[in-house]
PDB file of C-alpha atoms in Angstrom:
ATOM      1  CA  UNK J  16      12.382   9.314   5.895  1.00 83.00           C
ATOM      2  CA  UNK J  17      11.036  11.248   3.524  1.00 90.00           C
ATOM      3  CA  UNK J  18      12.739   8.527   0.081  1.00 89.00           C
ATOM      4  CA  UNK J  19      10.900   5.933   1.988  1.00 94.00           C
ATOM      5  CA  UNK J  20       7.422   7.203   0.961  1.00 96.00           C
ATOM      6  CA  UNK J  21       6.108   5.668  -2.365  1.00 97.00           C
ATOM      7  CA  UNK J  22       3.253   6.921  -4.233  1.00 96.00           C
ATOM      8  CA  UNK J  23       0.193   4.689  -4.179  1.00 95.00           C
ATOM      9  CA  UNK J  24      -2.097   5.754  -7.277  1.00 94.00           C
ATOM     10  CA  UNK J  25      -5.412   4.581  -6.328  1.00 90.00           C
ATOM     11  CA  UNK J  26      -6.594   7.875  -6.953  1.00 87.00           C
ATOM     12  CA  UNK J  27      -5.795   8.500  -9.933  1.00 90.00           C
ATOM     13  CA  UNK J  28      -8.057   6.038 -11.698  1.00 71.00           C
ATOM     14  CA  UNK J  29     -10.858   6.244  -9.667  1.00 57.00           C
ATOM     15  CA  UNK J  30     -12.483   7.874  -5.779  1.00 52.00           C
ATOM     16  CA  UNK J  31     -10.537   5.731  -3.594  1.00 49.00           C
ATOM     17  CA  UNK J  32     -10.490   6.243   0.275  1.00 48.00           C
ATOM     18  CA  UNK J  33     -12.849   6.669   3.011  1.00 48.00           C
ATOM     19  CA  UNK J  34     -11.600  10.221   3.258  1.00 47.00           C
ATOM     20  CA  UNK J  35     -11.647  11.237   0.191  1.00 44.00           C
ATOM     21  CA  UNK J  36     -13.356  14.488  -0.633  1.00 52.00           C
ATOM     22  CA  UNK J  37     -12.010  15.356  -4.257  1.00 55.00           C
ATOM     23  CA  UNK J  38     -12.704  11.815  -6.085  1.00 65.00           C
ATOM     24  CA  UNK J  39     -10.581  10.993  -9.092  1.00 80.00           C
ATOM     25  CA  UNK J  40      -7.510  13.028  -9.472  1.00 89.00           C
ATOM     26  CA  UNK J  41      -7.012  14.696 -12.567  1.00 90.00           C
ATOM     27  CA  UNK J  42      -4.467  14.169 -14.886  1.00 91.00           C
ATOM     28  CA  UNK J  43      -2.624  17.523 -14.312  1.00 93.00           C
ATOM     29  CA  UNK J  44      -2.662  16.991 -10.610  1.00 94.00           C
ATOM     30  CA  UNK J  45      -1.607  13.659 -11.127  1.00 94.00           C
ATOM     31  CA  UNK J  46       1.480  15.148 -12.742  1.00 95.00           C
ATOM     32  CA  UNK J  47       1.669  17.961 -10.120  1.00 96.00           C
ATOM     33  CA  UNK J  48       2.115  14.751  -7.392  1.00 96.00           C
ATOM     34  CA  UNK J  49       5.034  13.117  -9.245  1.00 96.00           C
ATOM     35  CA  UNK J  50       6.773  16.001 -10.139  1.00 95.00           C
ATOM     36  CA  UNK J  51       6.928  17.224  -6.298  1.00 96.00           C
ATOM     37  CA  UNK J  52       7.659  13.448  -5.509  1.00 96.00           C
ATOM     38  CA  UNK J  53      10.894  13.664  -7.931  1.00 95.00           C
ATOM     39  CA  UNK J  54      11.912  16.537  -6.287  1.00 95.00           C
ATOM     40  CA  UNK J  55      11.954  14.894  -3.017  1.00 95.00           C
ATOM     41  CA  UNK J  56      13.539  11.289  -4.128  1.00 94.00           C
ATOM     42  CA  UNK J  57      10.655   9.642  -3.806  1.00 96.00           C
ATOM     43  CA  UNK J  58      11.299   6.314  -6.909  1.00 96.00           C
ATOM     44  CA  UNK J  59       8.254   3.954  -5.903  1.00 97.00           C
ATOM     45  CA  UNK J  60       5.065   4.472  -7.672  1.00 97.00           C
ATOM     46  CA  UNK J  61       2.547   1.842  -6.754  1.00 96.00           C
ATOM     47  CA  UNK J  62      -0.086   0.989  -8.906  1.00 96.00           C
ATOM     48  CA  UNK J  63      -2.271  -1.780 -10.098  1.00 94.00           C
ATOM     49  CA  UNK J  64      -4.703  -2.969 -13.487  1.00 93.00           C
ATOM     50  CA  UNK J  65      -7.740  -2.558 -11.048  1.00 89.00           C
ATOM     51  CA  UNK J  66      -6.748   0.931 -10.677  1.00 89.00           C
ATOM     52  CA  UNK J  67      -7.445   2.286 -14.023  1.00 88.00           C
ATOM     53  CA  UNK J  68      -4.592   4.289 -13.307  1.00 92.00           C
ATOM     54  CA  UNK J  69      -1.379   3.205 -15.407  1.00 94.00           C
ATOM     55  CA  UNK J  70      -2.934   4.846 -18.480  1.00 93.00           C
ATOM     56  CA  UNK J  71      -2.792   8.119 -16.745  1.00 93.00           C
ATOM     57  CA  UNK J  72       0.809   7.136 -15.470  1.00 96.00           C
ATOM     58  CA  UNK J  73       2.007   6.604 -18.511  1.00 96.00           C
ATOM     59  CA  UNK J  74       0.371   9.324 -20.396  1.00 94.00           C
ATOM     60  CA  UNK J  75       2.502  11.206 -17.630  1.00 95.00           C
ATOM     61  CA  UNK J  76       6.215   9.497 -18.031  1.00 96.00           C
ATOM     62  CA  UNK J  77       7.588   7.421 -15.028  1.00 96.00           C
ATOM     63  CA  UNK J  78      10.733   5.673 -16.551  1.00 95.00           C
ATOM     64  CA  UNK J  79      12.649   7.413 -14.059  1.00 94.00           C
ATOM     65  CA  UNK J  80      10.720   5.769 -11.337  1.00 97.00           C
ATOM     66  CA  UNK J  81      10.456   2.193  -9.841  1.00 98.00           C
ATOM     67  CA  UNK J  82       6.827   0.569 -10.718  1.00 98.00           C
ATOM     68  CA  UNK J  83       5.126  -1.539  -9.184  1.00 98.00           C
ATOM     69  CA  UNK J  84       1.671  -2.889 -10.599  1.00 97.00           C
ATOM     70  CA  UNK J  85      -0.505  -6.004  -9.428  1.00 96.00           C
ATOM     71  CA  UNK J  86      -2.207  -8.749 -11.561  1.00 96.00           C
ATOM     72  CA  UNK J  87      -5.887  -8.867 -10.704  1.00 95.00           C
ATOM     73  CA  UNK J  88      -7.343 -12.482  -9.104  1.00 95.00           C
ATOM     74  CA  UNK J  89      -6.953 -14.903 -11.258  1.00 95.00           C
ATOM     75  CA  UNK J  90     -10.077 -15.463 -13.123  1.00 93.00           C
ATOM     76  CA  UNK J  91     -12.232 -18.339 -12.448  1.00 91.00           C
ATOM     77  CA  UNK J  92     -12.399 -20.720 -15.681  1.00 90.00           C
ATOM     78  CA  UNK J  93      -8.810 -19.203 -16.887  1.00 93.00           C
ATOM     79  CA  UNK J  94      -7.673 -22.282 -19.360  1.00 91.00           C
ATOM     80  CA  UNK J  95      -4.035 -21.331 -20.005  1.00 96.00           C
ATOM     81  CA  UNK J  96      -2.767 -19.524 -16.708  1.00 96.00           C
ATOM     82  CA  UNK J  97       0.457 -17.912 -18.943  1.00 96.00           C
ATOM     83  CA  UNK J  98      -1.272 -17.030 -22.044  1.00 96.00           C
ATOM     84  CA  UNK J  99      -3.664 -15.025 -18.830  1.00 97.00           C
ATOM     85  CA  UNK J 100      -0.520 -13.561 -17.361  1.00 97.00           C
ATOM     86  CA  UNK J 101       1.472 -12.720 -21.199  1.00 97.00           C
ATOM     87  CA  UNK J 102      -1.737 -11.002 -21.916  1.00 96.00           C
ATOM     88  CA  UNK J 103      -2.265  -9.082 -18.494  1.00 97.00           C
ATOM     89  CA  UNK J 104       1.269  -7.921 -17.798  1.00 97.00           C
ATOM     90  CA  UNK J 105       1.880  -6.882 -21.906  1.00 97.00           C
ATOM     91  CA  UNK J 106      -1.247  -4.501 -21.528  1.00 97.00           C
ATOM     92  CA  UNK J 107      -0.172  -3.116 -18.797  1.00 97.00           C
ATOM     93  CA  UNK J 108       3.500  -2.183 -19.499  1.00 98.00           C
ATOM     94  CA  UNK J 109       1.671  -0.479 -22.601  1.00 97.00           C
ATOM     95  CA  UNK J 110      -0.246   1.652 -20.854  1.00 97.00           C
ATOM     96  CA  UNK J 111       2.299   2.130 -18.619  1.00 97.00           C
ATOM     97  CA  UNK J 112       4.338   2.858 -22.113  1.00 97.00           C
ATOM     98  CA  UNK J 113       7.845   0.647 -19.923  1.00 98.00           C
ATOM     99  CA  UNK J 114       9.726  -2.242 -21.479  1.00 97.00           C
ATOM    100  CA  UNK J 115       9.570  -3.511 -17.705  1.00 98.00           C
ATOM    101  CA  UNK J 116       8.279  -2.980 -14.187  1.00 98.00           C
ATOM    102  CA  UNK J 117      10.284  -3.000 -10.819  1.00 98.00           C
ATOM    103  CA  UNK J 118       7.651  -4.842  -9.318  1.00 98.00           C
ATOM    104  CA  UNK J 119       4.770  -7.479 -10.081  1.00 98.00           C
ATOM    105  CA  UNK J 120       2.509  -8.647  -7.146  1.00 98.00           C
ATOM    106  CA  UNK J 121      -0.409 -10.755  -6.551  1.00 97.00           C
ATOM    107  CA  UNK J 122      -3.584  -8.603  -5.711  1.00 93.00           C
ATOM    108  CA  UNK J 123      -5.140 -11.962  -4.635  1.00 94.00           C
ATOM    109  CA  UNK J 124      -1.728 -13.922  -2.935  1.00 96.00           C
ATOM    110  CA  UNK J 125      -3.877 -17.623  -2.701  1.00 95.00           C
ATOM    111  CA  UNK J 126      -3.143 -17.085  -7.045  1.00 96.00           C
ATOM    112  CA  UNK J 127       0.519 -17.824  -6.117  1.00 95.00           C
ATOM    113  CA  UNK J 128       0.282 -21.242  -4.554  1.00 93.00           C
ATOM    114  CA  UNK J 129      -0.285 -21.983  -8.740  1.00 94.00           C
ATOM    115  CA  UNK J 130       3.008 -24.182  -9.728  1.00 94.00           C
ATOM    116  CA  UNK J 131       1.984 -22.940 -13.377  1.00 96.00           C
ATOM    117  CA  UNK J 132       1.417 -18.766 -12.417  1.00 96.00           C
ATOM    118  CA  UNK J 133       4.914 -19.061 -10.231  1.00 96.00           C
ATOM    119  CA  UNK J 134       7.040 -20.940 -13.258  1.00 96.00           C
ATOM    120  CA  UNK J 135       5.225 -17.991 -15.128  1.00 97.00           C
ATOM    121  CA  UNK J 136       6.283 -15.381 -12.228  1.00 97.00           C
ATOM    122  CA  UNK J 137      10.307 -16.975 -12.491  1.00 97.00           C
ATOM    123  CA  UNK J 138      10.417 -16.607 -16.104  1.00 97.00           C
ATOM    124  CA  UNK J 139       9.327 -13.397 -16.578  1.00 98.00           C
ATOM    125  CA  UNK J 140      11.757 -12.128 -13.952  1.00 97.00           C
ATOM    126  CA  UNK J 141      14.729 -14.302 -15.955  1.00 97.00           C
ATOM    127  CA  UNK J 142      14.146 -12.332 -18.606  1.00 97.00           C
ATOM    128  CA  UNK J 143      14.147  -9.220 -16.860  1.00 97.00           C
ATOM    129  CA  UNK J 144      10.550  -7.933 -17.359  1.00 98.00           C
ATOM    130  CA  UNK J 145       9.486  -7.830 -13.883  1.00 98.00           C
ATOM    131  CA  UNK J 146      12.242  -6.919 -11.855  1.00 98.00           C
ATOM    132  CA  UNK J 147      11.015  -8.393  -8.668  1.00 98.00           C
ATOM    133  CA  UNK J 148       7.912 -10.772  -7.381  1.00 98.00           C
ATOM    134  CA  UNK J 149       6.058 -10.331  -4.973  1.00 97.00           C
ATOM    135  CA  UNK J 150       2.118 -10.721  -3.111  1.00 98.00           C
ATOM    136  CA  UNK J 151      -0.287  -8.170  -1.818  1.00 97.00           C
ATOM    137  CA  UNK J 152      -2.000  -9.505   1.516  1.00 96.00           C
ATOM    138  CA  UNK J 153      -4.462  -8.500   4.274  1.00 93.00           C
ATOM    139  CA  UNK J 154      -3.445 -10.491   7.014  1.00 95.00           C
ATOM    140  CA  UNK J 155      -0.019 -12.159   8.011  1.00 96.00           C
ATOM    141  CA  UNK J 156      -1.898 -15.764   8.111  1.00 95.00           C
ATOM    142  CA  UNK J 157      -1.705 -15.518   3.838  1.00 96.00           C
ATOM    143  CA  UNK J 158       1.758 -15.449   4.443  1.00 97.00           C
ATOM    144  CA  UNK J 159       2.091 -19.491   6.417  1.00 94.00           C
ATOM    145  CA  UNK J 160       2.135 -21.371   3.034  1.00 89.00           C
ATOM    146  CA  UNK J 161       3.731 -18.869   0.732  1.00 94.00           C
ATOM    147  CA  UNK J 162       8.141 -19.636   0.207  1.00 92.00           C
ATOM    148  CA  UNK J 163       8.608 -16.317   1.279  1.00 92.00           C
ATOM    149  CA  UNK J 164      12.053 -17.136   2.188  1.00 92.00           C
ATOM    150  CA  UNK J 165      13.073 -18.399  -1.383  1.00 89.00           C
ATOM    151  CA  UNK J 166      10.856 -16.653  -4.196  1.00 93.00           C
ATOM    152  CA  UNK J 167       8.968 -13.765  -2.762  1.00 97.00           C
ATOM    153  CA  UNK J 168      10.816 -10.070  -3.109  1.00 98.00           C
ATOM    154  CA  UNK J 169       7.733  -7.883  -2.411  1.00 98.00           C
ATOM    155  CA  UNK J 170       5.136  -7.869   0.643  1.00 98.00           C
ATOM    156  CA  UNK J 171       2.464  -5.633   0.344  1.00 98.00           C
ATOM    157  CA  UNK J 172       0.757  -5.256   3.743  1.00 97.00           C
ATOM    158  CA  UNK J 173      -1.509  -2.851   5.762  1.00 97.00           C
ATOM    159  CA  UNK J 174       0.419  -0.849   8.811  1.00 98.00           C
ATOM    160  CA  UNK J 175      -0.740   1.453  10.957  1.00 97.00           C
ATOM    161  CA  UNK J 176      -1.032   2.558  15.210  1.00 97.00           C
ATOM    162  CA  UNK J 177      -4.287   0.502  14.913  1.00 98.00           C
ATOM    163  CA  UNK J 178      -4.062  -2.543  12.293  1.00 98.00           C
ATOM    164  CA  UNK J 179       0.028  -4.024  13.957  1.00 97.00           C
ATOM    165  CA  UNK J 180      -0.853  -7.707  12.877  1.00 97.00           C
ATOM    166  CA  UNK J 181       2.607  -7.958  10.737  1.00 98.00           C
ATOM    167  CA  UNK J 182       4.985  -6.842  13.553  1.00 97.00           C
ATOM    168  CA  UNK J 183       3.073  -8.801  16.113  1.00 96.00           C
ATOM    169  CA  UNK J 184       2.556 -11.852  14.048  1.00 97.00           C
ATOM    170  CA  UNK J 185       7.054 -11.775  13.988  1.00 97.00           C
ATOM    171  CA  UNK J 186       6.115 -11.543  10.199  1.00 98.00           C
ATOM    172  CA  UNK J 187       7.981  -8.432   9.873  1.00 98.00           C
ATOM    173  CA  UNK J 188      11.329  -9.708  11.112  1.00 97.00           C
ATOM    174  CA  UNK J 189      10.816 -12.923   9.162  1.00 97.00           C
ATOM    175  CA  UNK J 190      10.740 -11.055   5.952  1.00 98.00           C
ATOM    176  CA  UNK J 191      13.358  -8.727   6.329  1.00 97.00           C
ATOM    177  CA  UNK J 192      15.731 -12.001   7.487  1.00 97.00           C
ATOM    178  CA  UNK J 193      14.782 -13.627   4.394  1.00 97.00           C
ATOM    179  CA  UNK J 194      15.624 -10.065   2.279  1.00 97.00           C
ATOM    180  CA  UNK J 195      12.142  -9.608   1.642  1.00 98.00           C
ATOM    181  CA  UNK J 196      11.545  -6.060   0.867  1.00 98.00           C
ATOM    182  CA  UNK J 197       8.193  -4.598   3.100  1.00 98.00           C
ATOM    183  CA  UNK J 198       5.743  -2.282   1.701  1.00 98.00           C
ATOM    184  CA  UNK J 199       3.361  -0.884   4.529  1.00 98.00           C
ATOM    185  CA  UNK J 200       0.084   0.791   2.759  1.00 96.00           C
ATOM    186  CA  UNK J 201      -3.222   1.376   5.195  1.00 95.00           C
ATOM    187  CA  UNK J 202      -0.188   3.484   7.060  1.00 96.00           C
ATOM    188  CA  UNK J 203      -3.528   6.025   7.891  1.00 95.00           C
ATOM    189  CA  UNK J 204      -6.592   3.447   6.872  1.00 94.00           C
ATOM    190  CA  UNK J 205      -7.498   5.171   4.081  1.00 88.00           C
ATOM    191  CA  UNK J 206      -7.548   8.377   6.073  1.00 90.00           C
ATOM    192  CA  UNK J 207      -9.836   7.258   9.017  1.00 94.00           C
ATOM    193  CA  UNK J 208      -7.161   7.627  11.492  1.00 96.00           C
ATOM    194  CA  UNK J 209      -6.829  11.313  10.381  1.00 94.00           C
ATOM    195  CA  UNK J 210     -10.714  12.280  10.714  1.00 93.00           C
ATOM    196  CA  UNK J 211     -11.827  14.079  13.023  1.00 94.00           C
ATOM    197  CA  UNK J 212     -14.105  12.400  15.310  1.00 92.00           C
ATOM    198  CA  UNK J 213     -17.387  13.908  14.258  1.00 92.00           C
ATOM    199  CA  UNK J 214     -16.584  13.009  10.577  1.00 92.00           C
ATOM    200  CA  UNK J 215     -15.718   9.216  11.898  1.00 93.00           C
ATOM    201  CA  UNK J 216     -18.804   7.347   9.760  1.00 92.00           C
ATOM    202  CA  UNK J 217     -21.084   5.767  11.862  1.00 92.00           C
ATOM    203  CA  UNK J 218     -20.144   2.241  10.968  1.00 92.00           C
ATOM    204  CA  UNK J 219     -16.900   3.066  12.964  1.00 95.00           C
ATOM    205  CA  UNK J 220     -19.082   3.997  15.824  1.00 93.00           C
ATOM    206  CA  UNK J 221     -18.571   0.119  17.817  1.00 94.00           C
ATOM    207  CA  UNK J 222     -14.850   1.761  18.563  1.00 97.00           C
ATOM    208  CA  UNK J 223     -16.090   4.974  19.736  1.00 96.00           C
ATOM    209  CA  UNK J 224     -13.647   4.418  22.623  1.00 96.00           C
ATOM    210  CA  UNK J 225     -10.654   4.066  20.392  1.00 97.00           C
ATOM    211  CA  UNK J 226     -11.057   7.206  18.174  1.00 97.00           C
ATOM    212  CA  UNK J 227     -11.539   8.714  21.950  1.00 97.00           C
ATOM    213  CA  UNK J 228      -8.247   7.621  23.372  1.00 97.00           C
ATOM    214  CA  UNK J 229      -6.551   8.076  19.681  1.00 97.00           C
ATOM    215  CA  UNK J 230      -7.416  11.811  19.802  1.00 97.00           C
ATOM    216  CA  UNK J 231      -6.981  12.513  23.150  1.00 96.00           C
ATOM    217  CA  UNK J 232      -3.547  11.060  22.816  1.00 96.00           C
ATOM    218  CA  UNK J 233      -2.977  13.756  20.090  1.00 96.00           C
ATOM    219  CA  UNK J 234      -4.617  16.382  22.251  1.00 95.00           C
ATOM    220  CA  UNK J 235      -1.934  15.599  24.521  1.00 94.00           C
ATOM    221  CA  UNK J 236       0.950  15.079  23.114  1.00 93.00           C
ATOM    222  CA  UNK J 237       0.632  18.113  20.570  1.00 92.00           C
ATOM    223  CA  UNK J 238       1.664  16.370  17.607  1.00 92.00           C
ATOM    224  CA  UNK J 239      -1.087  15.849  14.466  1.00 92.00           C
ATOM    225  CA  UNK J 240      -2.242  12.321  13.019  1.00 94.00           C
ATOM    226  CA  UNK J 241      -0.048  13.243  10.377  1.00 93.00           C
ATOM    227  CA  UNK J 242       3.069  12.855  12.056  1.00 92.00           C
ATOM    228  CA  UNK J 243       1.994  10.663  14.279  1.00 94.00           C
ATOM    229  CA  UNK J 244       1.338   7.816  11.902  1.00 95.00           C
ATOM    230  CA  UNK J 245       3.811   8.513   9.507  1.00 94.00           C
ATOM    231  CA  UNK J 246       6.606   8.680  11.914  1.00 93.00           C
ATOM    232  CA  UNK J 247       5.331   5.106  13.437  1.00 94.00           C
ATOM    233  CA  UNK J 248       5.402   3.151  10.154  1.00 96.00           C
ATOM    234  CA  UNK J 249       8.852   4.972   8.637  1.00 93.00           C
ATOM    235  CA  UNK J 250      10.907   4.249  12.018  1.00 91.00           C
ATOM    236  CA  UNK J 251       9.621   0.372  12.842  1.00 94.00           C
ATOM    237  CA  UNK J 252      12.493  -1.691  11.967  1.00 94.00           C
ATOM    238  CA  UNK J 253      12.566  -3.770   8.616  1.00 96.00           C
ATOM    239  CA  UNK J 254       9.564  -1.657   6.949  1.00 97.00           C
ATOM    240  CA  UNK J 255      11.391  -0.611   3.365  1.00 97.00           C
ATOM    241  CA  UNK J 256       8.227   1.773   2.020  1.00 97.00           C
ATOM    242  CA  UNK J 257       5.339   3.310   3.427  1.00 97.00           C
ATOM    243  CA  UNK J 258       3.163   3.804   0.084  1.00 97.00           C
ATOM    244  CA  UNK J 259       0.597   6.827   0.432  1.00 95.00           C
ATOM    245  CA  UNK J 260      -1.938   7.822  -1.734  1.00 92.00           C
ATOM    246  CA  UNK J 261      -2.756  11.629  -2.720  1.00 89.00           C
ATOM    247  CA  UNK J 262      -5.901  13.628  -4.028  1.00 89.00           C
ATOM    248  CA  UNK J 263      -3.768  16.825  -4.535  1.00 91.00           C
ATOM    249  CA  UNK J 264       0.339  17.737  -4.255  1.00 94.00           C
ATOM    250  CA  UNK J 265      -0.140  20.111  -1.366  1.00 94.00           C
ATOM    251  CA  UNK J 266      -1.286  16.860   0.574  1.00 92.00           C
ATOM    252  CA  UNK J 267       2.470  15.553  -0.651  1.00 95.00           C
ATOM    253  CA  UNK J 268       4.116  18.575   0.549  1.00 94.00           C
ATOM    254  CA  UNK J 269       1.955  19.102   3.969  1.00 91.00           C
ATOM    255  CA  UNK J 270       3.470  14.918   4.671  1.00 92.00           C
ATOM    256  CA  UNK J 271       6.922  15.651   3.239  1.00 93.00           C
ATOM    257  CA  UNK J 272       7.440  19.063   5.691  1.00 89.00           C
ATOM    258  CA  UNK J 273       6.272  16.815   8.635  1.00 86.00           C
ATOM    259  CA  UNK J 274       8.967  14.343   8.120  1.00 88.00           C
ATOM    260  CA  UNK J 275      11.315  17.189   8.512  1.00 81.00           C
ATOM    261  CA  UNK J 276      10.683  16.907  12.518  1.00 77.00           C
ATOM    262  CA  UNK J 277      12.068  13.829  14.660  1.00 79.00           C
ATOM    263  CA  UNK J 278       9.710  13.329  17.188  1.00 80.00           C
ATOM    264  CA  UNK J 279      10.649  11.327  20.534  1.00 83.00           C
ATOM    265  CA  UNK J 280       7.392   9.821  22.013  1.00 85.00           C
ATOM    266  CA  UNK J 281       5.692   6.573  23.298  1.00 88.00           C
ATOM    267  CA  UNK J 282       3.279   5.552  20.968  1.00 91.00           C
ATOM    268  CA  UNK J 283      -0.032   4.573  22.770  1.00 90.00           C
ATOM    269  CA  UNK J 284      -1.432   1.184  22.108  1.00 94.00           C
ATOM    270  CA  UNK J 285      -5.027   1.459  20.004  1.00 97.00           C
ATOM    271  CA  UNK J 286      -3.940  -1.907  18.334  1.00 96.00           C
ATOM    272  CA  UNK J 287      -6.965  -4.344  17.074  1.00 96.00           C
ATOM    273  CA  UNK J 288      -7.014  -7.314  15.621  1.00 94.00           C
ATOM    274  CA  UNK J 289     -11.123  -7.232  14.601  1.00 95.00           C
ATOM    275  CA  UNK J 290     -11.218  -7.947  10.956  1.00 93.00           C
ATOM    276  CA  UNK J 291     -14.459  -5.445  10.723  1.00 94.00           C
ATOM    277  CA  UNK J 292     -12.048  -2.911  11.951  1.00 96.00           C
ATOM    278  CA  UNK J 293      -8.431  -4.013  10.166  1.00 94.00           C
ATOM    279  CA  UNK J 294      -9.580  -5.242   6.919  1.00 91.00           C
ATOM    280  CA  UNK J 295     -10.852  -2.345   4.532  1.00 87.00           C
ATOM    281  CA  UNK J 296     -12.641  -5.618   2.684  1.00 85.00           C
ATOM    282  CA  UNK J 297     -15.084  -6.347   5.265  1.00 88.00           C
ATOM    283  CA  UNK J 298     -16.163  -2.550   5.336  1.00 89.00           C
ATOM    284  CA  UNK J 299     -19.650  -1.446   3.715  1.00 84.00           C
ATOM    285  CA  UNK J 300     -18.960  -1.164   0.646  1.00 68.00           C
ATOM    286  CA  UNK J 301     -19.582   2.689   0.447  1.00 53.00           C
ATOM    287  CA  UNK J 302     -16.745   3.446   2.870  1.00 60.00           C
ATOM    288  CA  UNK J 303     -13.796   1.276   1.538  1.00 53.00           C
TER     289      UNK J 303
END
């Protein structure tokens, strides 16, 4: 299952994640993480222009990896969207020091409804500057009016034991039938599922019964939160990759070790559809 992991790099360019203790990852530690990933046959790197991590990756060297990057939302008032995309992707490739990327995703899936943007993405794919077209979503409802069957190659979406909307909606299975790669993110809810109960921020105490149920279950099953979260997502049918962010190489080492054991358990149901909980964009600013 280790080879199904992808390296998330938001921490390489900024402080990211509710449980982040160390802030932005140093250049040397980022290199240690990627070297360890290579040793474990992990070949996907997920980044974005807005992460400010592309230059860090370019300095390390990522030509041996499948790099997925994301365009920011198209700003209001852009008169020539094709020129804007060209500028964004050329700058991105320059920072990454590569000639092409495995995937180009939109941070705002609504932008893909723009016909000019869609044609530009198809052109970039035909020219092999990008190999796959994709969208990053917060909710499966965003997929309802997108051409997932014919044009989109990658969908990145939150999937974890609390946020099972992509599974329950039927979209996970449907995307697989369309030949779309599914990259799961927020496997740990930005670390919220890994926190001891006493460290969970007060703003999440409205769901205290959920956290109590979760931690009681972990104790009863005698497994770690990391093991439970990872095995749940990685054993889901139709999930191609699980994108995990790291602050240090020893965290990646711990995860690799946790995947060496097989789990034969029945997962408890702590799924929840409340936007204030499952959508980090709704969280208080200091906790995103």
